[in-house]
PDB file of C-alpha atoms in Angstrom:
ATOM      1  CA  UNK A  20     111.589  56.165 130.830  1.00  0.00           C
ATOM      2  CA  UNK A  21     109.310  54.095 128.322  1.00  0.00           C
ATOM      3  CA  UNK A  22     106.116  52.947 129.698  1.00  0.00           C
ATOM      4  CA  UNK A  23     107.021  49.642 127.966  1.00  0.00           C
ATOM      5  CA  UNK A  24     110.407  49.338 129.908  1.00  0.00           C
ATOM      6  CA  UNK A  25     110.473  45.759 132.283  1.00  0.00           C
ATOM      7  CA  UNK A  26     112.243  45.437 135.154  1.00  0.00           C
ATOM      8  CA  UNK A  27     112.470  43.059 138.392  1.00  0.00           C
ATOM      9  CA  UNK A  28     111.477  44.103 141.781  1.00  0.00           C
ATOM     10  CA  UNK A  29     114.052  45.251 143.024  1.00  0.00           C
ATOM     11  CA  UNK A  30     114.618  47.936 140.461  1.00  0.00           C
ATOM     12  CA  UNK A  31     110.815  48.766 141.380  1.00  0.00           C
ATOM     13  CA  UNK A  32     112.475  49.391 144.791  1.00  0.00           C
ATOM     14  CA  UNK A  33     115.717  51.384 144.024  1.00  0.00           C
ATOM     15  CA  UNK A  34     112.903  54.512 142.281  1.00  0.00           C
ATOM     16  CA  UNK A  35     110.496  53.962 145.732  1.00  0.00           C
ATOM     17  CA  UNK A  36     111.431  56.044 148.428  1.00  0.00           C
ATOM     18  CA  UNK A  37     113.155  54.241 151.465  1.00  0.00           C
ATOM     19  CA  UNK A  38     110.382  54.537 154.142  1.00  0.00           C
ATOM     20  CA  UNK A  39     108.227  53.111 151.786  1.00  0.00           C
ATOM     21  CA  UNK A  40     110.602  50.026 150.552  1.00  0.00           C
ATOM     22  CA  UNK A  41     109.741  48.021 153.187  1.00  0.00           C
ATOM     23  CA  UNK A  42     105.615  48.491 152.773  1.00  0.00           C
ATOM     24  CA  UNK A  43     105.992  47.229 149.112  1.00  0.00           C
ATOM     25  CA  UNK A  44     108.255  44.699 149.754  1.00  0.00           C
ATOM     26  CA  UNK A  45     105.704  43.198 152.742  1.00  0.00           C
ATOM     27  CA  UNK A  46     103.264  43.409 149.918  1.00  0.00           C
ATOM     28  CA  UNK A  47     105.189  41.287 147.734  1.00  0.00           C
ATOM     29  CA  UNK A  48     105.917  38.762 150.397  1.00  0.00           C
ATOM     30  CA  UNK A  49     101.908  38.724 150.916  1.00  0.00           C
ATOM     31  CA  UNK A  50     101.123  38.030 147.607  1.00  0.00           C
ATOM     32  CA  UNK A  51     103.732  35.202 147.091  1.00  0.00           C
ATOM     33  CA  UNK A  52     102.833  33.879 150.196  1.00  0.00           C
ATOM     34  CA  UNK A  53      99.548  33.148 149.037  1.00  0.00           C
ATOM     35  CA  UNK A  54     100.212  32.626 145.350  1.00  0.00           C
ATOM     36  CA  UNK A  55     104.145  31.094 144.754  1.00  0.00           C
ATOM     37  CA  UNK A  56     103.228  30.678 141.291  1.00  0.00           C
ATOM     38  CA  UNK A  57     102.525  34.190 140.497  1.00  0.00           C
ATOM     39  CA  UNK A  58     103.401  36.125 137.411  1.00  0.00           C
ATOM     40  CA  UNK A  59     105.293  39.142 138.097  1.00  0.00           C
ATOM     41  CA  UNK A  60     105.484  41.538 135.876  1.00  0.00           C
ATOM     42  CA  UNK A  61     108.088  45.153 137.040  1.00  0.00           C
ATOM     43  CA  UNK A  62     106.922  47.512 134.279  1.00  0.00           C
ATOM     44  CA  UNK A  63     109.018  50.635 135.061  1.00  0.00           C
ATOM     45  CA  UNK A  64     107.348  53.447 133.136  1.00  0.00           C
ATOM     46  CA  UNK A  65     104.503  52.109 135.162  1.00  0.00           C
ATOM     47  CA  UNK A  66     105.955  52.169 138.486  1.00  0.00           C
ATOM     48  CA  UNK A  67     104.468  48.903 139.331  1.00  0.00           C
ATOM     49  CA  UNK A  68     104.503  45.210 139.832  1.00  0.00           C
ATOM     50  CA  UNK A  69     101.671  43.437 138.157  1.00  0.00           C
ATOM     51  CA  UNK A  70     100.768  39.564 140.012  1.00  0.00           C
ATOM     52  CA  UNK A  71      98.331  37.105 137.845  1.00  0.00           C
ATOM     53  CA  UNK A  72      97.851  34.305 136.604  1.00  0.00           C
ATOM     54  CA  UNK A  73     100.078  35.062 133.618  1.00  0.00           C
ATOM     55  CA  UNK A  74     101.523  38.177 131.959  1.00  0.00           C
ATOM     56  CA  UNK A  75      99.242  40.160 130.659  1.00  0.00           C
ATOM     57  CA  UNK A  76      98.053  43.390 132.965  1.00  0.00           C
ATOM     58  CA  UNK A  77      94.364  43.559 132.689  1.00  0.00           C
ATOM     59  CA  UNK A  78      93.674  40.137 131.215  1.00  0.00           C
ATOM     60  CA  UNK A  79      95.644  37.811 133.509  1.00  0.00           C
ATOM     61  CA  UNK A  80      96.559  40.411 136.500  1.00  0.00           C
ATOM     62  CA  UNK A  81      94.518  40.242 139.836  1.00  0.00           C
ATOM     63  CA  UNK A  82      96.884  43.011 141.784  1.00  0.00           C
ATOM     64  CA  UNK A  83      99.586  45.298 141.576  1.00  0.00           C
ATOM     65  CA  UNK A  84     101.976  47.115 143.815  1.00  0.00           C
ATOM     66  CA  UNK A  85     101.885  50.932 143.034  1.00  0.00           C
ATOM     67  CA  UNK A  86     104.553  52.693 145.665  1.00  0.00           C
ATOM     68  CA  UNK A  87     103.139  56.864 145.164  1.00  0.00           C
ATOM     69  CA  UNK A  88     105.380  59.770 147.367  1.00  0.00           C
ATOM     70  CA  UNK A  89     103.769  58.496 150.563  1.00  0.00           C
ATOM     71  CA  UNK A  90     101.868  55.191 150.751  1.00  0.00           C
ATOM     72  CA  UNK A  91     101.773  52.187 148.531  1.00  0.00           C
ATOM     73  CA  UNK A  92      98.639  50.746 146.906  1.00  0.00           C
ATOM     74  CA  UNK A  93      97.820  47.535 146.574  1.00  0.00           C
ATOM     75  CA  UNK A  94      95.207  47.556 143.826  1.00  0.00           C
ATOM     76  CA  UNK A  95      93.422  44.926 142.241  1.00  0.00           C
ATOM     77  CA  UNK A  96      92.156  45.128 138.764  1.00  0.00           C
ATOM     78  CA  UNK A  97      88.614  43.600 139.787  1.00  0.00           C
ATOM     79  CA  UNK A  98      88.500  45.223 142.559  1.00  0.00           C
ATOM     80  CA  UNK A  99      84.643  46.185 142.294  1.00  0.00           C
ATOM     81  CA  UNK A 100      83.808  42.088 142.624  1.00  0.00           C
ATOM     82  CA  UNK A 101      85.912  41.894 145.880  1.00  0.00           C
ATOM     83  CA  UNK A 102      84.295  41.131 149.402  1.00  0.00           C
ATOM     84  CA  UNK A 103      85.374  43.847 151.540  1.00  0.00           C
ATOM     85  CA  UNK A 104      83.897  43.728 154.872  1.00  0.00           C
ATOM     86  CA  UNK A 105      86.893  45.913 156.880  1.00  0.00           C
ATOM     87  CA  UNK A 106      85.853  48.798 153.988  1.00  0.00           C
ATOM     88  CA  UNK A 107      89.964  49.194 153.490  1.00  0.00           C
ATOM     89  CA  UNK A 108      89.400  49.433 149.528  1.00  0.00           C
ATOM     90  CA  UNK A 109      89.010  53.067 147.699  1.00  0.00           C
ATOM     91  CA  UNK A 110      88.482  54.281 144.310  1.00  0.00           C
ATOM     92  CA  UNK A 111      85.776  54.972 142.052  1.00  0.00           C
ATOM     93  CA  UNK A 112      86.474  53.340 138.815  1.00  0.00           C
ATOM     94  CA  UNK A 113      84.202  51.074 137.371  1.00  0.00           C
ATOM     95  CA  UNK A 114      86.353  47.843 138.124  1.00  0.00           C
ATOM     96  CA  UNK A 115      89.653  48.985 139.631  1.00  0.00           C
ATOM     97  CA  UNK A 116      89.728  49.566 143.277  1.00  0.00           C
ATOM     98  CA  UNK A 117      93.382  49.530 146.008  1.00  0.00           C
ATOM     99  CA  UNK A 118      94.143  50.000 149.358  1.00  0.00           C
ATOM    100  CA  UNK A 119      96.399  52.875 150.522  1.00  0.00           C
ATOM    101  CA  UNK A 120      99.277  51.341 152.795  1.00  0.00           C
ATOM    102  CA  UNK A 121     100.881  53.509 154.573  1.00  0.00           C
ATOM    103  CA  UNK A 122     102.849  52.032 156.945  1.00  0.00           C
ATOM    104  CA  UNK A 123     103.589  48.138 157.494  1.00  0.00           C
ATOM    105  CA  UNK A 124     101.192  47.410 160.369  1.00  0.00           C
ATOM    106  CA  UNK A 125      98.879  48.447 157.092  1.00  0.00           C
ATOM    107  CA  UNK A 126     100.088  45.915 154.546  1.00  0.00           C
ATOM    108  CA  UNK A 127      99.960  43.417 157.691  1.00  0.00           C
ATOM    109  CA  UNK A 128      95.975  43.777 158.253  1.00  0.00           C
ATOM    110  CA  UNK A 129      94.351  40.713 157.728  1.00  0.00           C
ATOM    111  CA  UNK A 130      91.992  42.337 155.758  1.00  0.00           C
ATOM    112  CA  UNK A 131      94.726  43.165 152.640  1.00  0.00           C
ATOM    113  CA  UNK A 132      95.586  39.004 152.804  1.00  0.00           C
ATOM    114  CA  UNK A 133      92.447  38.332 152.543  1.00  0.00           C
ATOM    115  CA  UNK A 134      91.366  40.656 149.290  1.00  0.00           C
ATOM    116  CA  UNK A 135      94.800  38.887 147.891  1.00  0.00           C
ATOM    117  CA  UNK A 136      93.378  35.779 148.416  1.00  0.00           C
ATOM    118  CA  UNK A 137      89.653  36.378 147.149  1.00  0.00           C
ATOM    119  CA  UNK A 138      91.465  38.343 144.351  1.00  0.00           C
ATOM    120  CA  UNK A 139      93.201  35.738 143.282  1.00  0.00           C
ATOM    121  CA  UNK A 140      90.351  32.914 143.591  1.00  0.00           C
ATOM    122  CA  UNK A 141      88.125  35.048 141.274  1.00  0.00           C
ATOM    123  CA  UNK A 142      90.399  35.581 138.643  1.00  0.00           C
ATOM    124  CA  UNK A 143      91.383  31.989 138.152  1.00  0.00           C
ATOM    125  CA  UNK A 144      87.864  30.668 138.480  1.00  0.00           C
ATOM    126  CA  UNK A 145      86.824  33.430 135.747  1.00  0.00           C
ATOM    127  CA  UNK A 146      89.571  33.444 133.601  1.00  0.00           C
ATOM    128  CA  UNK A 147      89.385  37.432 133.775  1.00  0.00           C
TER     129      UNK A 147
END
């Protein structure tokens, strides 16, 4: 599959395994929730959904659904900037950081809403 190929979300979901359809698709319904005008982008070679504030990935994009073989992250591309008092975020890149959900009382936690939310404040009040 070409890492340029675009899909919707739901083709995201037919190449996730099914225990882990409903953790993305919570994810999604977070993310929405908070931002209705959202830009999603489904790149399939990826394997993810891309949310911003228009359609480019590391420019405009402030998170992304990532379903792996047994969780799904919810990463954020600014992730090092990110108030994270619950300590739910991981990685060691030098901006990107997610949180593993592995189940949906995960993708529920207040915490993950709220790194949506501060997510997306920061990227529209930097413009990166």
């Amino acid at each position: 599959m070409s890492k340029a190929q675009l899909g919707t979300f739901d083709d995201l979901l037919r190449i996730t395994a099914e225990p882990l359809r409903p953790i993305a698709a919570a994810l999604r319904k977070i993310i929405v929730e908070i931002d209705p005008n959202a830009c999603e982008v489904v790149r399939l070679g990826d394997r993810a959904a891309t949310y911003g504030v228009g359609p480019r990935k590391m420019i405009d994009g402030y998170a992304y659904i990532l379903p792996h073989k047994e969780w799904v992250n919810l990463g954020f591309y600014q992730g090092v900037d990110l108030a994270d008092p619950e300590l739910v975020l991981e990685g060691s890149g030098a901006k990107m950081r997610h949180v593993k959900n592995r189940s949906l009382a995960d993708a529920n936690r207040p915490a993950v809403r709220a790194l949506v939310q501060d997510a997306l404040e920061r990227r529209k009040a930097t413009g990166r």
